[in-house]
Coordinates of C-alpha atoms in Angstrom, one line a residue:
M56 CA -8.4 29.0 13.0
S57 CA -8.1 25.2 12.9
T58 CA -9.9 22.5 14.9
T59 CA -10.1 18.7 14.9
L60 CA -12.7 16.1 14.3
H61 CA -11.6 12.5 15.0
G62 CA -8.0 13.6 15.5
T63 CA -6.8 15.2 12.2
P64 CA -6.4 19.0 11.6
T65 CA -9.0 20.7 9.5
V66 CA -8.6 23.7 7.2
T67 CA -10.4 27.0 7.7
P68 CA -13.7 25.9 9.3
R69 CA -16.5 28.1 10.3
A70 CA -17.3 28.5 14.0
D71 CA -19.9 25.8 13.8
G72 CA -17.5 23.3 12.3
L73 CA -18.7 23.5 8.7
P74 CA -16.4 24.5 5.9
S75 CA -16.5 28.2 4.9
L76 CA -16.9 29.4 1.4
R77 CA -13.2 30.0 1.1
A78 CA -12.5 26.4 2.3
I79 CA -14.9 25.0 -0.3
E80 CA -13.4 27.1 -3.1
E81 CA -9.9 25.9 -2.1
A82 CA -11.2 22.3 -2.0
A83 CA -12.6 22.7 -5.5
G84 CA -9.1 23.4 -6.7
V85 CA -7.9 20.1 -5.2
V86 CA -10.8 18.2 -6.7
Y87 CA -10.4 19.7 -10.1
R88 CA -6.8 18.4 -10.4
E89 CA -8.5 15.0 -10.9
F90 CA -11.7 15.8 -12.7
Q91 CA -13.9 18.7 -13.6
A92 CA -17.3 19.8 -12.2
T93 CA -20.0 17.2 -12.8
P94 CA -23.1 18.1 -14.7
Q95 CA -26.6 18.8 -13.6
Y96 CA -29.6 18.6 -15.9
R97 CA -33.2 19.4 -15.8
W98 CA -34.5 16.2 -17.2
G99 CA -37.8 16.5 -19.0
L100 CA -39.2 13.1 -18.2
S101 CA -38.2 13.3 -14.6
S102 CA -39.8 16.7 -14.3
Q103 CA -42.9 15.4 -15.9
R104 CA -42.9 12.4 -13.5
L105 CA -42.4 14.7 -10.5
G106 CA -44.9 17.3 -11.7
T107 CA -42.5 20.2 -11.3
D108 CA -39.0 21.2 -12.4
C109 CA -36.5 18.5 -11.4
W110 CA -32.8 18.9 -11.6
I111 CA -30.4 16.0 -11.1
K112 CA -26.8 16.4 -10.0
H113 CA -24.8 13.7 -11.7
E114 CA -22.2 12.5 -9.2
N115 CA -22.3 9.2 -11.0
H116 CA -20.0 10.9 -13.5
T117 CA -16.9 11.1 -11.2
P118 CA -14.0 8.7 -11.9
V119 CA -15.3 6.3 -9.2
G120 CA -18.9 6.7 -10.1
A121 CA -19.8 8.4 -6.8
F122 CA -19.5 11.7 -4.9
K123 CA -17.2 10.3 -2.2
I124 CA -14.1 10.8 -4.2
R125 CA -14.2 14.5 -3.6
G126 CA -13.8 14.0 0.2
G127 CA -10.9 11.5 -0.2
L128 CA -9.0 14.0 -2.3
T129 CA -9.3 16.8 0.2
Y130 CA -8.6 14.6 3.2
F131 CA -5.3 13.4 1.8
D132 CA -4.4 16.9 0.6
A133 CA -4.8 18.1 4.2
L134 CA -2.6 15.3 5.5
K135 CA 0.1 16.2 2.9
K136 CA -0.1 19.9 3.7
S137 CA 0.2 19.2 7.5
G138 CA 3.2 17.0 7.0
T139 CA 1.4 14.0 8.5
L140 CA 0.9 11.8 5.4
P141 CA 1.2 8.2 6.7
L142 CA 2.7 5.1 5.3
E143 CA -0.5 3.2 5.5
V144 CA -4.2 4.1 5.9
I145 CA -7.1 1.9 7.0
S146 CA -10.8 2.5 6.7
A147 CA -14.2 0.8 6.5
T148 CA -16.8 1.1 3.9
R149 CA -19.7 -0.4 2.0
G150 CA -17.8 0.6 -1.2
N151 CA -17.9 4.2 -2.3
H152 CA -15.9 5.7 0.6
G153 CA -13.4 2.9 0.1
Q154 CA -13.0 3.8 -3.6
S155 CA -12.5 7.4 -2.6
I156 CA -9.8 6.5 -0.1
G157 CA -8.2 4.0 -2.4
W158 CA -8.0 6.5 -5.2
A159 CA -6.4 9.2 -3.0
A160 CA -4.0 6.8 -1.3
R161 CA -2.8 5.6 -4.7
A162 CA -2.2 9.1 -5.9
H163 CA -0.1 9.9 -2.8
G164 CA 1.8 6.6 -2.8
V165 CA 0.2 5.4 0.5
A166 CA -0.7 1.8 1.3
C167 CA -4.4 1.3 1.8
T168 CA -6.4 -1.4 3.5
I169 CA -10.2 -1.3 3.5
V170 CA -12.5 -3.4 5.6
V171 CA -15.9 -4.4 4.2
P172 CA -18.6 -6.6 5.7
H173 CA -19.2 -10.1 4.4
G174 CA -21.6 -10.1 1.5
N175 CA -20.6 -6.7 0.3
S176 CA -21.1 -5.6 -3.3
I177 CA -18.9 -7.8 -5.6
E178 CA -18.3 -5.1 -8.1
K179 CA -17.5 -2.4 -5.5
N180 CA -15.0 -4.8 -4.0
A181 CA -13.5 -5.4 -7.4
A182 CA -13.3 -1.6 -8.1
M183 CA -11.4 -1.1 -4.8
R184 CA -8.9 -3.9 -5.5
A185 CA -8.3 -2.3 -9.0
L186 CA -7.2 0.9 -7.2
G187 CA -4.6 -1.1 -5.3
V188 CA -6.6 -1.5 -2.1
T189 CA -6.0 -4.5 0.2
L190 CA -9.5 -5.7 1.0
I191 CA -10.5 -7.5 4.2
E192 CA -13.9 -8.9 4.7
H193 CA -15.0 -8.8 8.4
G194 CA -18.3 -8.4 10.2
Q195 CA -21.9 -8.6 9.3
D196 CA -22.5 -4.9 8.8
F197 CA -20.7 -1.6 8.4
Q198 CA -20.4 -1.0 12.1
E199 CA -18.7 -4.3 12.8
S200 CA -16.3 -3.6 9.9
R201 CA -15.6 -0.1 11.2
E202 CA -14.8 -1.4 14.7
F203 CA -12.5 -4.0 13.3
A204 CA -10.8 -1.4 11.1
I205 CA -10.2 0.9 14.1
Q206 CA -8.7 -2.1 16.0
L207 CA -6.5 -3.1 13.0
A208 CA -5.2 0.5 12.6
A209 CA -4.2 0.7 16.3
E210 CA -2.4 -2.7 16.0
R211 CA -0.5 -1.7 12.9
G212 CA 0.2 1.9 13.8
A213 CA -1.7 2.9 10.6
H214 CA -3.8 6.0 10.1
M215 CA -7.6 5.3 10.5
V216 CA -9.6 7.3 8.0
P217 CA -13.1 7.9 9.4
S218 CA -16.3 8.1 7.3
F219 CA -17.2 11.5 8.7
H220 CA -14.6 14.2 9.1
A221 CA -14.3 18.0 8.4
D222 CA -11.7 17.4 5.7
L223 CA -14.0 15.0 3.9
L224 CA -16.8 17.5 4.2
R225 CA -14.8 20.2 2.4
G226 CA -14.4 18.0 -0.6
V227 CA -18.0 16.7 -0.7
A228 CA -19.3 20.3 -0.3
T229 CA -17.9 21.1 -3.7
S230 CA -20.6 19.1 -5.3
W231 CA -23.4 21.0 -3.7
W232 CA -21.5 24.3 -4.2
E233 CA -21.4 23.5 -8.0
F234 CA -25.1 22.5 -8.0
M235 CA -26.3 25.6 -6.1
Q236 CA -24.3 28.0 -8.3
A237 CA -25.4 26.3 -11.5
V238 CA -29.1 26.3 -10.5
P239 CA -29.5 29.3 -8.2
Q240 CA -33.3 29.0 -8.4
L241 CA -33.5 25.7 -6.4
D242 CA -36.2 25.8 -3.8
V243 CA -35.5 22.4 -2.2
V244 CA -32.8 19.7 -2.4
Y245 CA -33.1 16.1 -1.3
V246 CA -30.0 14.6 0.2
P247 CA -29.5 10.9 1.1
I248 CA -27.9 10.2 4.5
G249 CA -25.4 7.4 5.1
Q250 CA -22.8 8.6 7.6
G251 CA -23.8 12.2 7.1
S252 CA -21.1 13.8 5.0
G253 CA -23.5 14.5 2.1
A254 CA -26.2 16.2 4.2
C255 CA -23.7 18.3 6.2
S256 CA -21.9 19.3 3.0
A257 CA -25.2 20.4 1.4
I258 CA -25.8 22.5 4.5
A259 CA -22.3 23.9 4.3
A260 CA -22.7 25.0 0.7
K261 CA -26.1 26.5 1.4
L262 CA -24.7 28.6 4.3
A263 CA -21.5 29.5 2.4
L264 CA -23.5 30.8 -0.6
G265 CA -26.2 32.4 1.5
R266 CA -29.0 30.4 -0.1
K267 CA -32.5 30.0 1.4
L268 CA -33.4 26.6 -0.1
R269 CA -34.7 23.8 2.1
I270 CA -32.5 20.7 2.7
V271 CA -34.5 17.5 3.1
G272 CA -32.6 14.5 4.5
V273 CA -33.4 11.1 3.1
V274 CA -32.9 7.9 5.1
S275 CA -33.7 4.3 4.3
A276 CA -36.8 3.1 6.1
H277 CA -34.7 0.0 6.8
A278 CA -31.8 1.9 8.5
T279 CA -33.3 4.6 10.6
T280 CA -30.5 5.6 13.0
Y281 CA -30.4 9.2 11.8
A282 CA -34.2 9.6 11.8
D283 CA -34.4 8.1 15.3
S284 CA -31.3 10.1 16.6
L285 CA -32.5 13.4 15.3
A286 CA -35.9 12.9 16.8
A287 CA -34.4 11.9 20.2
G288 CA -31.6 14.5 20.2
R289 CA -29.0 11.8 20.8
V290 CA -27.5 8.8 19.0
V291 CA -30.0 6.0 18.8
E292 CA -28.8 2.7 17.3
A293 CA -31.2 1.1 14.8
P294 CA -31.1 -2.2 13.0
V295 CA -30.2 -2.3 9.3
T296 CA -32.3 -4.5 7.0
T297 CA -32.1 -2.7 3.6
R298 CA -31.4 -4.9 0.7
L299 CA -30.8 -2.2 -1.9
A300 CA -29.4 1.0 -0.3
D301 CA -26.1 -0.2 1.1
G302 CA -24.7 3.3 0.9
M303 CA -27.3 4.3 3.6
A304 CA -26.9 1.1 5.7
C305 CA -25.7 2.8 8.9
R306 CA -26.6 1.3 12.3
I307 CA -25.1 4.0 14.5
A308 CA -25.3 7.7 13.6
D309 CA -22.2 9.8 13.9
P310 CA -22.6 12.3 16.8
A311 CA -20.6 15.0 15.1
A312 CA -22.8 14.7 12.0
L313 CA -25.9 14.8 14.1
E314 CA -24.8 18.0 15.8
L315 CA -24.1 19.8 12.5
M316 CA -27.2 18.5 10.8
A317 CA -29.9 19.0 13.5
P318 CA -30.3 22.9 13.2
H319 CA -30.5 22.9 9.4
I320 CA -32.4 19.9 8.1
D321 CA -35.9 20.9 7.1
H322 CA -37.3 17.4 7.7
L323 CA -36.5 13.8 6.9
V324 CA -38.1 11.4 4.5
Q325 CA -37.9 7.6 4.9
V326 CA -37.8 5.6 1.7
T327 CA -38.5 1.9 1.4
D328 CA -36.5 -0.5 -0.7
D329 CA -39.5 -0.8 -3.0
E330 CA -39.6 3.0 -3.5
V331 CA -35.8 3.0 -4.1
A332 CA -36.1 0.2 -6.7
Q333 CA -38.9 2.2 -8.5
A334 CA -36.7 5.3 -8.5
M335 CA -33.8 3.2 -10.0
R336 CA -36.2 2.2 -12.8
D337 CA -37.5 5.7 -13.2
L338 CA -34.0 7.3 -13.5
Y339 CA -32.9 4.7 -16.0
A340 CA -36.0 5.2 -18.1
D341 CA -35.8 9.0 -17.9
T342 CA -32.1 9.6 -18.1
H343 CA -30.5 6.3 -19.1
N344 CA -28.1 6.7 -16.2
V345 CA -27.6 3.9 -13.8
A346 CA -28.3 4.6 -10.1
E347 CA -27.3 2.4 -7.1
G348 CA -29.8 2.2 -4.3
A349 CA -28.5 5.2 -2.3
G350 CA -28.0 7.0 -5.6
A351 CA -31.8 6.8 -6.4
A352 CA -32.9 7.6 -2.8
S353 CA -33.2 11.3 -3.2
F354 CA -35.4 11.0 -6.3
A355 CA -37.5 8.4 -4.4
A356 CA -38.0 10.8 -1.6
A357 CA -39.0 13.6 -4.0
M358 CA -41.5 11.3 -5.6
Q359 CA -43.0 10.4 -2.2
E360 CA -43.6 14.1 -1.6
R361 CA -44.5 15.2 -5.2
S362 CA -48.0 16.4 -4.2
E363 CA -46.3 19.0 -2.0
L364 CA -43.8 20.2 -4.6
K365 CA -46.0 21.8 -7.3
G366 CA -44.4 24.9 -8.7
Q367 CA -41.1 24.4 -6.9
V368 CA -37.6 23.8 -8.4
V369 CA -36.4 20.5 -6.9
G370 CA -32.9 19.3 -6.8
T371 CA -31.9 15.6 -6.4
T372 CA -28.6 13.9 -6.6
L373 CA -27.7 10.7 -8.5
C374 CA -24.9 10.4 -6.0
G375 CA -23.6 7.0 -7.0
S376 CA -24.0 4.4 -9.8
N377 CA -22.1 1.5 -8.3
V378 CA -24.7 -1.3 -8.3
D379 CA -23.8 -4.9 -9.1
S380 CA -24.9 -5.9 -12.5
T381 CA -27.0 -8.8 -11.2
T382 CA -28.8 -6.5 -8.8
L383 CA -29.5 -3.9 -11.5
A384 CA -30.8 -6.6 -13.9
S385 CA -33.1 -7.8 -11.2
V386 CA -34.4 -4.3 -10.4
L387 CA -34.9 -3.3 -14.0
G388 CA -36.5 -6.7 -14.8
A389 CA -39.1 -6.2 -12.1
C390 CA -41.0 -3.5 -14.0

C-alpha cells in the first residue's frame, strides 16, 4: 500500500507511516550504488571517557560528510520510479540536506536551487555550489528560508523537496539499520533531532529489526521546538539561538515527525553549545574525526547522562563533519 507525506508517493510504508524492513532493505540497494555502508567503531578513549562501551556510527564518512545523502538518494529514486522526476527541484537547508538534494539532483540531471539563511556556513555553501546547486541566501533562519523556498517553487512550477518526508526516511533509516545489525548488543542510542528524519529513521530501524534498545532524542538547548512540542502534544514554536549546532537549528517542529516520534522516544536530552563544543573536542581527541555541532550532539548527550549508563552498550552517531574551518579552529583552540 502507498501513502503520501507532503504530496509525493512513498514506497511500502508500515501502517504507522514508518518504512518497513523490506523498504529499508530496498533503500539500502539504492544507497549502495553511490557508497558502501559506513563504519561503526567501539572507540577505546570514548568508552573510557563515557565509563561504558561506546560505539560511534561514522556518517561523516559518506561522500558529503553527513547522513542526509541517504535520504536524497531514495527520494529521487522514488520520483524516478513513479515517473514524476521534475525538471527542477527547490529546497531549503542549513547545509547537509542541501548537499544531499544537490548530489541526487546532479545524478538525475535535474536542476537544483537551494535556499539558505544569511550567515550560513561558508563551507557548506561552497560544497553545495560544487555539486551544481544554485544557491540563494534569504531569511534570518531556516524557517524563513523554507517559507521562501516554498513560495519560489510555486512561482516557478518546480518541485519543492521537504526536509521531512517518508521517502527521505527510508534512506536515512539504512544508517540505523546498518548500526543495529553490526552492533546487536546496543542498549541505547542517542539521536540528534533537527527536522526529525534521523530520530524517526532510528525508530523505523528498531521496529523493523525487532530490537528493544532505547532511543534517546537530543535537541539543542538553544532550539527547543521538539522538546516543547513533544511535552505539549502539539507543535510549539521556539526561538533558535544556537551558535554551533546549525543542523539542529529548527524553530518550528514538523507535525508529521512529531506524530511518528512521540510514541517511541524514551526521553529527550537538551545539550548546550558549551557541551557540544566539548564533545567536538572529545571526539577529535579520541577518534581524530571532525564533528560539526550537530554531529557531536549525541556524544554530548551521552556524556551528560554518563552516570546513568554504567554497564550499558551505548550508540552515538557522528552524523556530520561539515563545520567551517574557522569554527573548528576556534572550538579546538578553546581547550
